[in-house]
mmCIF file of C-alpha atoms in Angstrom:
data_model
loop_
_atom_site.group_PDB
_atom_site.id
_atom_site.type_symbol
_atom_site.label_atom_id
_atom_site.label_comp_id
_atom_site.label_asym_id
_atom_site.label_seq_id
_atom_site.Cartn_x
_atom_site.Cartn_y
_atom_site.Cartn_z
ATOM 1 C CA MET A 1 -30.973 -174.275 -12.675
ATOM 2 C CA THR A 2 -32.158 -171.517 -14.997
ATOM 3 C CA PHE A 3 -35.416 -171.664 -16.930
ATOM 4 C CA LYS A 4 -33.402 -172.197 -20.137
ATOM 5 C CA GLU A 5 -31.638 -175.196 -18.582
ATOM 6 C CA LEU A 6 -34.959 -176.541 -17.331
ATOM 7 C CA LEU A 7 -36.448 -176.366 -20.828
ATOM 8 C CA ASN A 8 -33.510 -178.298 -22.210
ATOM 9 C CA CYS A 9 -34.101 -181.074 -19.677
ATOM 10 C CA VAL A 10 -37.517 -182.099 -21.013
ATOM 11 C CA LYS A 11 -39.390 -182.975 -24.199
ATOM 12 C CA PHE A 12 -42.613 -181.200 -25.063
ATOM 13 C CA GLU A 13 -44.532 -184.441 -25.599
ATOM 14 C CA ASP A 14 -43.869 -185.221 -21.917
ATOM 15 C CA VAL A 15 -44.922 -181.712 -20.840
ATOM 16 C CA ALA A 16 -48.179 -181.597 -22.854
ATOM 17 C CA PRO A 17 -50.213 -183.974 -20.611
ATOM 18 C CA HIS A 18 -49.401 -181.794 -17.584
ATOM 19 C CA ILE A 19 -50.579 -178.640 -19.394
ATOM 20 C CA VAL A 20 -53.930 -180.336 -20.060
ATOM 21 C CA LYS A 21 -54.197 -181.615 -16.481
ATOM 22 C CA MET A 22 -53.223 -178.311 -14.847
ATOM 23 C CA TYR A 23 -55.010 -176.005 -17.307
ATOM 24 C CA PRO A 24 -57.917 -177.928 -18.924
ATOM 25 C CA ASP A 25 -59.026 -174.856 -20.909
ATOM 26 C CA MET A 26 -55.707 -175.019 -22.794
ATOM 27 C CA LYS A 27 -56.398 -178.457 -24.299
ATOM 28 C CA ASN A 28 -57.080 -176.988 -27.748
ATOM 29 C CA SER A 29 -53.987 -174.771 -27.627
ATOM 30 C CA LEU A 30 -51.333 -177.482 -27.327
ATOM 31 C CA GLY A 31 -50.021 -176.740 -30.814
ATOM 32 C CA TRP A 32 -49.345 -173.150 -29.792
ATOM 33 C CA PHE A 33 -47.733 -174.290 -26.541
ATOM 34 C CA ASN A 34 -45.458 -176.545 -28.594
ATOM 35 C CA LEU A 35 -44.453 -173.590 -30.797
ATOM 36 C CA HIS A 36 -43.935 -171.431 -27.691
ATOM 37 C CA PHE A 37 -41.770 -174.127 -26.100
ATOM 38 C CA ASP A 38 -39.574 -174.465 -29.214
ATOM 39 C CA MET A 39 -39.362 -170.699 -29.693
ATOM 40 C CA LEU A 40 -38.052 -170.277 -26.137
ATOM 41 C CA ARG A 41 -35.499 -173.035 -26.671
ATOM 42 C CA HIS A 42 -34.159 -171.191 -29.730
ATOM 43 C CA LEU A 43 -33.929 -167.794 -27.995
ATOM 44 C CA PRO A 44 -30.588 -166.764 -26.477
ATOM 45 C CA PRO A 45 -30.867 -165.844 -22.773
ATOM 46 C CA VAL A 46 -30.367 -162.103 -22.225
ATOM 47 C CA VAL A 47 -30.484 -160.292 -18.883
ATOM 48 C CA HIS A 48 -32.610 -157.127 -18.740
ATOM 49 C CA GLU A 49 -31.775 -154.993 -15.713
ATOM 50 C CA ASP A 50 -35.270 -153.442 -15.668
ATOM 51 C CA ALA A 51 -37.035 -156.828 -15.592
ATOM 52 C CA ASN A 52 -39.275 -157.981 -12.740
ATOM 53 C CA ASP A 53 -36.700 -160.212 -11.056
ATOM 54 C CA LYS A 54 -33.674 -162.415 -11.662
ATOM 55 C CA VAL A 55 -35.282 -165.480 -10.095
ATOM 56 C CA CYS A 56 -38.573 -167.336 -10.442
ATOM 57 C CA HIS A 57 -40.192 -168.846 -7.354
ATOM 58 C CA ILE A 58 -42.241 -172.016 -7.803
ATOM 59 C CA THR A 59 -44.785 -172.226 -4.995
ATOM 60 C CA LEU A 60 -48.037 -173.931 -4.094
ATOM 61 C CA ARG A 61 -51.066 -171.663 -3.877
ATOM 62 C CA ASN A 62 -54.659 -172.344 -2.889
ATOM 63 C CA ASP A 63 -57.526 -171.679 -5.291
ATOM 64 C CA GLU A 64 -60.259 -169.143 -4.531
ATOM 65 C CA ASN A 65 -62.266 -171.720 -2.583
ATOM 66 C CA GLY A 66 -59.246 -172.885 -0.625
ATOM 67 C CA THR A 67 -60.014 -176.488 -1.535
ATOM 68 C CA GLU A 68 -57.244 -177.230 -4.047
ATOM 69 C CA SER A 69 -53.603 -176.266 -4.481
ATOM 70 C CA TYR A 70 -51.891 -175.383 -7.719
ATOM 71 C CA LEU A 71 -48.372 -174.572 -8.881
ATOM 72 C CA ASP A 72 -47.462 -170.948 -9.393
ATOM 73 C CA ALA A 73 -44.393 -169.430 -11.080
ATOM 74 C CA PHE A 74 -43.634 -165.846 -10.044
ATOM 75 C CA PRO A 75 -42.647 -163.543 -11.565
ATOM 76 C CA MET A 76 -42.824 -164.763 -15.160
ATOM 77 C CA GLU A 77 -45.746 -162.941 -16.786
ATOM 78 C CA GLY A 78 -44.888 -159.778 -18.649
ATOM 79 C CA ASP A 79 -41.100 -160.113 -18.660
ATOM 80 C CA TYR A 80 -39.043 -160.299 -21.844
ATOM 81 C CA TRP A 81 -38.897 -163.925 -22.887
ATOM 82 C CA GLU A 82 -35.127 -163.840 -23.310
ATOM 83 C CA HIS A 83 -34.790 -162.512 -19.751
ATOM 84 C CA SER A 84 -37.148 -165.141 -18.330
ATOM 85 C CA LEU A 85 -34.753 -167.761 -19.719
ATOM 86 C CA THR A 86 -32.012 -166.410 -17.438
ATOM 87 C CA LYS A 87 -34.082 -166.650 -14.265
ATOM 88 C CA GLU A 88 -32.954 -169.088 -11.635
ATOM 89 C CA ILE A 89 -35.786 -171.495 -10.813
ATOM 90 C CA ILE A 90 -36.237 -171.693 -7.034
ATOM 91 C CA VAL A 91 -38.645 -174.414 -5.912
ATOM 92 C CA ASP A 92 -40.205 -174.154 -2.449
ATOM 93 C CA SER A 93 -39.547 -177.088 -0.125
ATOM 94 C CA ASP A 94 -43.231 -178.066 -0.026
ATOM 95 C CA VAL A 95 -43.446 -178.393 -3.830
ATOM 96 C CA LYS A 96 -43.194 -181.963 -5.078
ATOM 97 C CA ALA A 97 -43.222 -181.680 -8.867
ATOM 98 C CA THR A 98 -41.371 -183.192 -11.803
ATOM 99 C CA ASN A 99 -39.393 -181.079 -14.239
ATOM 100 C CA GLU A 100 -42.194 -181.580 -16.757
ATOM 101 C CA GLU A 101 -44.756 -180.155 -14.312
ATOM 102 C CA LEU A 102 -42.478 -177.198 -13.569
ATOM 103 C CA VAL A 103 -42.115 -176.459 -17.283
ATOM 104 C CA ALA A 104 -45.886 -176.736 -17.837
ATOM 105 C CA CYS A 105 -46.456 -174.150 -15.103
ATOM 106 C CA CYS A 106 -43.782 -171.775 -16.418
ATOM 107 C CA LEU A 107 -45.037 -172.052 -20.001
ATOM 108 C CA TRP A 108 -48.536 -171.081 -18.923
ATOM 109 C CA HIS A 109 -47.146 -167.907 -17.349
ATOM 110 C CA THR A 110 -44.696 -166.970 -20.125
ATOM 111 C CA SER A 111 -47.448 -167.372 -22.746
ATOM 112 C CA PHE A 112 -49.983 -165.304 -20.791
ATOM 113 C CA TYR A 113 -49.840 -162.382 -23.267
ATOM 114 C CA GLY A 114 -49.205 -164.501 -26.348
ATOM 115 C CA PHE A 115 -47.446 -167.590 -27.635
ATOM 116 C CA VAL A 116 -45.301 -165.888 -30.297
ATOM 117 C CA GLU A 117 -44.048 -162.396 -31.129
ATOM 118 C CA LYS A 118 -46.973 -161.653 -33.463
ATOM 119 C CA HIS A 119 -49.461 -162.305 -30.658
ATOM 120 C CA LEU A 120 -47.599 -159.897 -28.388
ATOM 121 C CA ASP A 121 -47.638 -157.173 -31.036
ATOM 122 C CA GLU A 122 -51.414 -157.525 -31.410
ATOM 123 C CA LYS A 123 -52.045 -157.673 -27.654
ATOM 124 C CA PHE A 124 -49.971 -154.624 -26.756
ATOM 125 C CA GLY A 125 -51.189 -152.711 -29.797
ATOM 126 C CA GLU A 126 -54.677 -153.063 -28.364
ATOM 127 C CA ILE A 127 -53.503 -152.141 -24.848
ATOM 128 C CA CYS A 128 -51.895 -148.949 -26.190
ATOM 129 C CA LEU A 129 -55.336 -147.908 -27.427
ATOM 130 C CA GLY A 130 -56.847 -148.445 -23.996
ATOM 131 C CA ARG A 131 -58.178 -151.948 -24.727
ATOM 132 C CA ASP A 132 -60.747 -150.326 -27.003
ATOM 133 C CA SER A 133 -61.182 -153.022 -29.645
ATOM 134 C CA TYR A 134 -63.240 -150.707 -31.838
ATOM 135 C CA SER A 135 -60.507 -148.040 -32.042
ATOM 136 C CA TYR A 136 -57.755 -150.631 -32.410
ATOM 137 C CA ASN A 137 -59.475 -152.505 -35.231
ATOM 138 C CA LYS A 138 -60.538 -149.313 -37.012
ATOM 139 C CA VAL A 139 -56.986 -147.906 -37.016
ATOM 140 C CA TRP A 140 -55.644 -151.297 -38.108
ATOM 141 C CA THR A 141 -58.251 -151.548 -40.893
ATOM 142 C CA MET A 142 -57.771 -148.022 -42.227
ATOM 143 C CA ARG A 143 -54.013 -148.521 -42.434
ATOM 144 C CA ASN A 144 -54.514 -151.746 -44.386
ATOM 145 C CA TYR A 145 -57.103 -150.187 -46.698
ATOM 146 C CA GLY A 146 -54.555 -147.614 -47.821
ATOM 147 C CA ILE A 147 -52.006 -150.309 -48.699
ATOM 148 C CA ILE A 148 -54.560 -152.490 -50.487
ATOM 149 C CA ARG A 149 -55.831 -149.611 -52.634
ATOM 150 C CA LYS A 150 -52.244 -148.689 -53.514
ATOM 151 C CA TYR A 151 -51.797 -152.144 -55.020
ATOM 152 C CA GLY A 152 -55.020 -152.123 -57.001
ATOM 153 C CA GLY A 153 -57.419 -153.688 -54.544
ATOM 154 C CA THR A 154 -61.035 -152.632 -54.027
ATOM 155 C CA ILE A 155 -62.631 -152.651 -50.586
ATOM 156 C CA PRO A 156 -66.421 -153.102 -50.539
ATOM 157 C CA THR A 157 -68.495 -150.630 -48.572
ATOM 158 C CA ILE A 158 -70.939 -151.924 -45.984
ATOM 159 C CA ARG A 159 -73.724 -151.597 -48.558
ATOM 160 C CA GLU A 160 -71.712 -153.668 -51.020
ATOM 161 C CA LEU A 161 -71.272 -156.594 -48.637
ATOM 162 C CA SER A 162 -73.406 -159.624 -49.405
ATOM 163 C CA MET A 163 -76.871 -159.598 -47.872
ATOM 164 C CA SER A 164 -76.152 -162.766 -45.889
ATOM 165 C CA LYS A 165 -72.995 -161.217 -44.412
ATOM 166 C CA LYS A 166 -74.817 -158.050 -43.366
ATOM 167 C CA GLN A 167 -77.565 -160.145 -41.818
ATOM 168 C CA LYS A 168 -74.998 -162.143 -39.859
ATOM 169 C CA LEU A 169 -73.327 -158.983 -38.557
ATOM 170 C CA THR A 170 -76.765 -157.671 -37.581
ATOM 171 C CA ARG A 171 -77.576 -160.861 -35.653
ATOM 172 C CA LEU A 172 -74.196 -160.733 -33.928
ATOM 173 C CA THR A 173 -74.841 -157.118 -32.947
ATOM 174 C CA LYS A 174 -78.292 -157.930 -31.540
ATOM 175 C CA ASP A 175 -76.835 -160.805 -29.515
ATOM 176 C CA ASN A 176 -74.134 -158.609 -27.958
ATOM 177 C CA ILE A 177 -75.734 -155.206 -27.496
ATOM 178 C CA TRP A 178 -77.083 -154.187 -24.087
ATOM 179 C CA TYR A 179 -79.070 -151.011 -23.719
ATOM 180 C CA GLY A 180 -79.094 -151.053 -19.936
ATOM 181 C CA SER A 181 -82.077 -150.497 -17.643
ATOM 182 C CA ASN A 182 -82.663 -146.892 -18.728
ATOM 183 C CA ARG A 183 -85.375 -146.087 -21.235
ATOM 184 C CA LEU A 184 -83.846 -144.790 -24.472
ATOM 185 C CA ASN A 185 -85.526 -143.034 -27.328
ATOM 186 C CA LYS A 186 -85.360 -144.447 -30.833
ATOM 187 C CA SER A 187 -82.514 -142.178 -31.890
ATOM 188 C CA LYS A 188 -80.247 -143.230 -29.001
ATOM 189 C CA ARG A 189 -81.023 -146.919 -29.469
ATOM 190 C CA LYS A 190 -80.251 -146.614 -33.167
ATOM 191 C CA ARG A 191 -76.929 -144.889 -32.430
ATOM 192 C CA MET A 192 -75.928 -147.553 -29.924
ATOM 193 C CA PHE A 193 -76.852 -150.276 -32.388
ATOM 194 C CA ARG A 194 -74.745 -148.618 -35.087
ATOM 195 C CA GLN A 195 -71.749 -148.356 -32.742
ATOM 196 C CA GLU A 196 -71.973 -152.024 -31.774
ATOM 197 C CA PHE A 197 -72.415 -153.048 -35.423
ATOM 198 C CA MET A 198 -69.224 -151.195 -36.390
ATOM 199 C CA VAL A 199 -67.282 -152.962 -33.639
ATOM 200 C CA HIS A 200 -67.990 -156.310 -35.295
ATOM 201 C CA TYR A 201 -67.570 -154.884 -38.796
ATOM 202 C CA TYR A 202 -64.066 -153.532 -38.143
ATOM 203 C CA GLU A 203 -63.021 -156.665 -36.281
ATOM 204 C CA ARG A 204 -63.836 -158.725 -39.380
ATOM 205 C CA MET A 205 -62.388 -156.278 -41.906
ATOM 206 C CA ALA A 206 -59.179 -155.847 -39.877
ATOM 207 C CA HIS A 207 -58.354 -159.554 -40.009
ATOM 208 C CA ILE A 208 -59.202 -159.982 -43.695
ATOM 209 C CA SER A 209 -57.325 -156.848 -44.747
ATOM 210 C CA GLU A 210 -54.291 -157.865 -42.659
ATOM 211 C CA PHE A 211 -54.059 -161.199 -44.475
ATOM 212 C CA ILE A 212 -54.219 -159.432 -47.846
ATOM 213 C CA VAL A 213 -51.551 -156.895 -46.842
ATOM 214 C CA GLN A 214 -49.229 -159.657 -45.662
ATOM 215 C CA ALA A 215 -49.729 -161.565 -48.926
ATOM 216 C CA ILE A 216 -49.093 -158.567 -51.228
ATOM 217 C CA PRO A 217 -45.247 -158.765 -51.216
ATOM 218 C CA ALA A 218 -45.386 -162.341 -52.514
ATOM 219 C CA LEU A 219 -47.821 -161.536 -55.335
ATOM 220 C CA ASP A 220 -44.992 -160.061 -57.453
ATOM 221 C CA ASN A 221 -43.428 -163.517 -57.607
ATOM 222 C CA GLY A 222 -43.850 -164.717 -61.195
ATOM 223 C CA LYS A 223 -45.072 -168.104 -59.950
ATOM 224 C CA ASN A 224 -48.166 -166.606 -58.325
ATOM 225 C CA TYR A 225 -51.354 -166.146 -60.342
ATOM 226 C CA LEU A 226 -53.433 -164.254 -57.775
ATOM 227 C CA THR A 227 -53.810 -160.469 -57.643
ATOM 228 C CA THR A 228 -54.630 -158.063 -54.832
ATOM 229 C CA GLU A 229 -58.004 -157.437 -56.460
ATOM 230 C CA GLN A 230 -58.815 -161.155 -56.390
ATOM 231 C CA LEU A 231 -57.822 -161.468 -52.733
ATOM 232 C CA CYS A 232 -60.250 -158.651 -51.949
ATOM 233 C CA GLU A 233 -63.050 -161.095 -52.737
ATOM 234 C CA LEU A 234 -62.325 -162.554 -49.288
ATOM 235 C CA PHE A 235 -64.289 -159.606 -47.894
ATOM 236 C CA GLN A 236 -67.414 -161.289 -49.334
ATOM 237 C CA SER A 237 -66.849 -164.625 -47.573
ATOM 238 C CA GLU A 238 -69.567 -165.947 -45.273
ATOM 239 C CA ASN A 239 -67.126 -166.909 -42.514
ATOM 240 C CA PHE A 240 -63.437 -166.128 -42.266
ATOM 241 C CA CYS A 241 -60.458 -166.927 -40.065
ATOM 242 C CA SER A 242 -56.743 -166.423 -40.582
ATOM 243 C CA GLU A 243 -53.523 -167.171 -38.774
ATOM 244 C CA GLU A 244 -49.766 -166.999 -39.154
ATOM 245 C CA ILE A 245 -47.691 -169.973 -38.011
ATOM 246 C CA MET A 246 -43.902 -169.886 -38.088
ATOM 247 C CA SER A 247 -41.618 -172.878 -37.660
ATOM 248 C CA PHE A 248 -38.969 -173.134 -34.951
ATOM 249 C CA ALA A 249 -37.087 -176.097 -36.387
ATOM 250 C CA ASP A 250 -33.590 -177.101 -35.372
ATOM 251 C CA ASP A 251 -30.742 -176.218 -37.715
ATOM 252 C CA ASN A 252 -30.673 -179.639 -39.367
ATOM 253 C CA GLU A 253 -34.469 -179.899 -39.769
ATOM 254 C CA SER A 254 -36.800 -178.703 -42.506
ATOM 255 C CA GLY A 255 -39.107 -175.928 -41.312
ATOM 256 C CA ALA A 256 -41.861 -177.307 -43.539
ATOM 257 C CA ASN A 257 -41.521 -180.769 -42.046
ATOM 258 C CA TYR A 258 -41.531 -179.271 -38.538
ATOM 259 C CA LEU A 259 -44.789 -177.377 -39.195
ATOM 260 C CA MET A 260 -46.368 -180.365 -40.897
ATOM 261 C CA ASN A 261 -45.813 -182.488 -37.792
ATOM 262 C CA ILE A 262 -47.175 -179.908 -35.328
ATOM 263 C CA ILE A 263 -50.114 -178.659 -37.420
ATOM 264 C CA SER A 264 -51.310 -182.182 -38.202
ATOM 265 C CA ARG A 265 -50.732 -183.525 -34.675
ATOM 266 C CA TYR A 266 -52.766 -180.774 -33.031
ATOM 267 C CA ASP A 267 -55.165 -180.034 -35.908
ATOM 268 C CA MET A 268 -54.283 -176.336 -35.799
ATOM 269 C CA VAL A 269 -55.971 -175.198 -39.032
ATOM 270 C CA GLN A 270 -59.742 -174.739 -39.128
ATOM 271 C CA ARG A 271 -61.664 -176.788 -41.666
ATOM 272 C CA MET A 272 -63.730 -174.546 -43.936
ATOM 273 C CA ASP A 273 -64.886 -174.710 -47.554
ATOM 274 C CA GLY A 274 -61.971 -172.737 -48.945
ATOM 275 C CA ILE A 275 -58.431 -171.771 -48.052
ATOM 276 C CA VAL A 276 -55.739 -169.454 -49.360
ATOM 277 C CA VAL A 277 -52.299 -170.602 -48.217
ATOM 278 C CA CYS A 278 -49.324 -168.249 -48.317
ATOM 279 C CA LEU A 279 -46.094 -170.201 -47.853
ATOM 280 C CA ILE A 280 -42.993 -168.111 -47.129
ATOM 281 C CA THR A 281 -39.670 -169.936 -47.439
ATOM 282 C CA GLY A 282 -36.107 -168.878 -46.730
ATOM 283 C CA THR A 283 -34.652 -169.844 -50.096
ATOM 284 C CA ARG A 284 -35.610 -169.257 -53.705
ATOM 285 C CA HIS A 285 -36.259 -172.417 -55.706
ATOM 286 C CA GLU A 286 -38.105 -173.277 -58.887
ATOM 287 C CA VAL A 287 -40.273 -176.022 -57.399
ATOM 288 C CA LEU A 288 -41.447 -176.809 -53.885
ATOM 289 C CA SER A 289 -39.431 -179.328 -51.916
ATOM 290 C CA ASP A 290 -41.087 -182.621 -50.993
ATOM 291 C CA ASN A 291 -41.675 -181.388 -47.414
ATOM 292 C CA GLU A 292 -43.142 -178.084 -48.611
ATOM 293 C CA GLN A 293 -45.413 -179.862 -51.084
ATOM 294 C CA ARG A 294 -46.562 -182.283 -48.395
ATOM 295 C CA LEU A 295 -47.400 -179.391 -46.054
ATOM 296 C CA CYS A 296 -49.363 -177.523 -48.736
ATOM 297 C CA ASN A 297 -51.217 -180.700 -49.735
ATOM 298 C CA TYR A 298 -52.230 -181.281 -46.115
ATOM 299 C CA LEU A 299 -53.541 -177.732 -45.740
ATOM 300 C CA THR A 300 -55.586 -177.825 -48.953
ATOM 301 C CA GLU A 301 -56.778 -181.439 -48.807
ATOM 302 C CA GLY A 302 -60.565 -181.839 -48.673
ATOM 303 C CA ARG A 303 -61.333 -178.189 -49.420
ATOM 304 C CA LYS A 304 -63.840 -177.201 -52.066
ATOM 305 C CA HIS A 305 -61.632 -174.260 -53.033
ATOM 306 C CA SER A 306 -57.904 -173.737 -52.490
ATOM 307 C CA ASP A 307 -55.256 -171.310 -53.689
ATOM 308 C CA LEU A 308 -51.529 -171.151 -53.021
ATOM 309 C CA ILE A 309 -49.176 -168.164 -52.830
ATOM 310 C CA ILE A 310 -45.401 -168.672 -52.618
ATOM 311 C CA GLY A 311 -43.123 -166.028 -51.139
ATOM 312 C CA VAL A 312 -39.475 -165.736 -50.106
ATOM 313 C CA ASP A 313 -37.831 -164.139 -47.078
ATOM 314 C CA THR A 314 -34.116 -164.943 -47.109
ATOM 315 C CA SER A 315 -33.787 -164.027 -43.419
ATOM 316 C CA LEU A 316 -35.748 -167.185 -42.503
ATOM 317 C CA GLY A 317 -32.947 -169.619 -43.338
ATOM 318 C CA ASN A 318 -34.351 -173.142 -42.924
ATOM 319 C CA GLN A 319 -37.552 -171.855 -41.287
ATOM 320 C CA VAL A 320 -40.874 -171.327 -43.076
ATOM 321 C CA ILE A 321 -43.978 -169.283 -42.354
ATOM 322 C CA ILE A 322 -47.526 -170.331 -43.173
ATOM 323 C CA ARG A 323 -50.137 -167.599 -43.431
ATOM 324 C CA TYR A 324 -53.576 -168.925 -44.250
ATOM 325 C CA ALA A 325 -57.055 -167.573 -44.744
ATOM 326 C CA ALA A 326 -59.809 -170.157 -44.348
ATOM 327 C CA TYR A 327 -63.312 -169.203 -45.408
ATOM 328 C CA ASN A 328 -66.804 -170.467 -46.113
ATOM 329 C CA SER A 329 -68.489 -169.447 -49.340
ATOM 330 C CA LYS A 330 -71.159 -170.898 -51.598
ATOM 331 C CA THR A 331 -68.871 -170.298 -54.573
ATOM 332 C CA ASN A 332 -65.158 -170.051 -55.202
ATOM 333 C CA ILE A 333 -64.882 -166.348 -54.487
ATOM 334 C CA ILE A 334 -61.306 -166.050 -55.766
#
């Protein structure tokens, strides 16, 4: 059978225990595996003639020590997902595995560079810049700064960051910098410290500015009270994390209900003092549906500070997208 047919033979809840058993480090990523599984099921299979292969061999391989065997699916990594769905699954005669175990193995390989399209874009954007995270994040940040300023936002300089934030970046730099075994004069050590500091600075500013840029189109909605300038206060947060999570619900299912079930089951959203939730729906409506309200209530429940932005993208249909920025701050910075 093809990989697409194999996926349709199983349920993710039956595959999940095998992912944890076979890849223990992935225990905290089950929510993303679930999204990846459903995304693949919704993709139409498409053959790409320049792909790695038209079949996928499932074999048993020995680990580095030669003491244990593990399932391997080759070739799956790096191919277009829609092409991987067309691959005929060929299982070696010495492999004794259930369909659920086969799917767990294949999912690990197909998600190697990312669980969803957004992850792939970020991964290969970095690869195109030679895996230089400093250059990648700086280019990303500068692009976002231009958009934010265009819409009235103000980006703080390094000097304008809170003292506690600068101290944290300094500690992070000291923990990660390595001067090597050679003796360096003060000027060279200072330059190396500055370079390492800017790596962490741009990594932080890239993620915050990206969230703001993604939220800007929804701010024109008359229901939203936040401005670009207010969102720029996120740059002053003590700690920050953001993520985008899209639903892959079936045609007769609410995207909001789908995300609610997965996010709550796998506790996918970090718990911090504050959160800004940007909910993008596929239809315009005056008030949130019951499922959308329930999802937003779950995301904001127990936070000291919470804000909600509503946006519309008619191409989504019954799907929804959640973009959130969670942060720690002594005060409500927005």
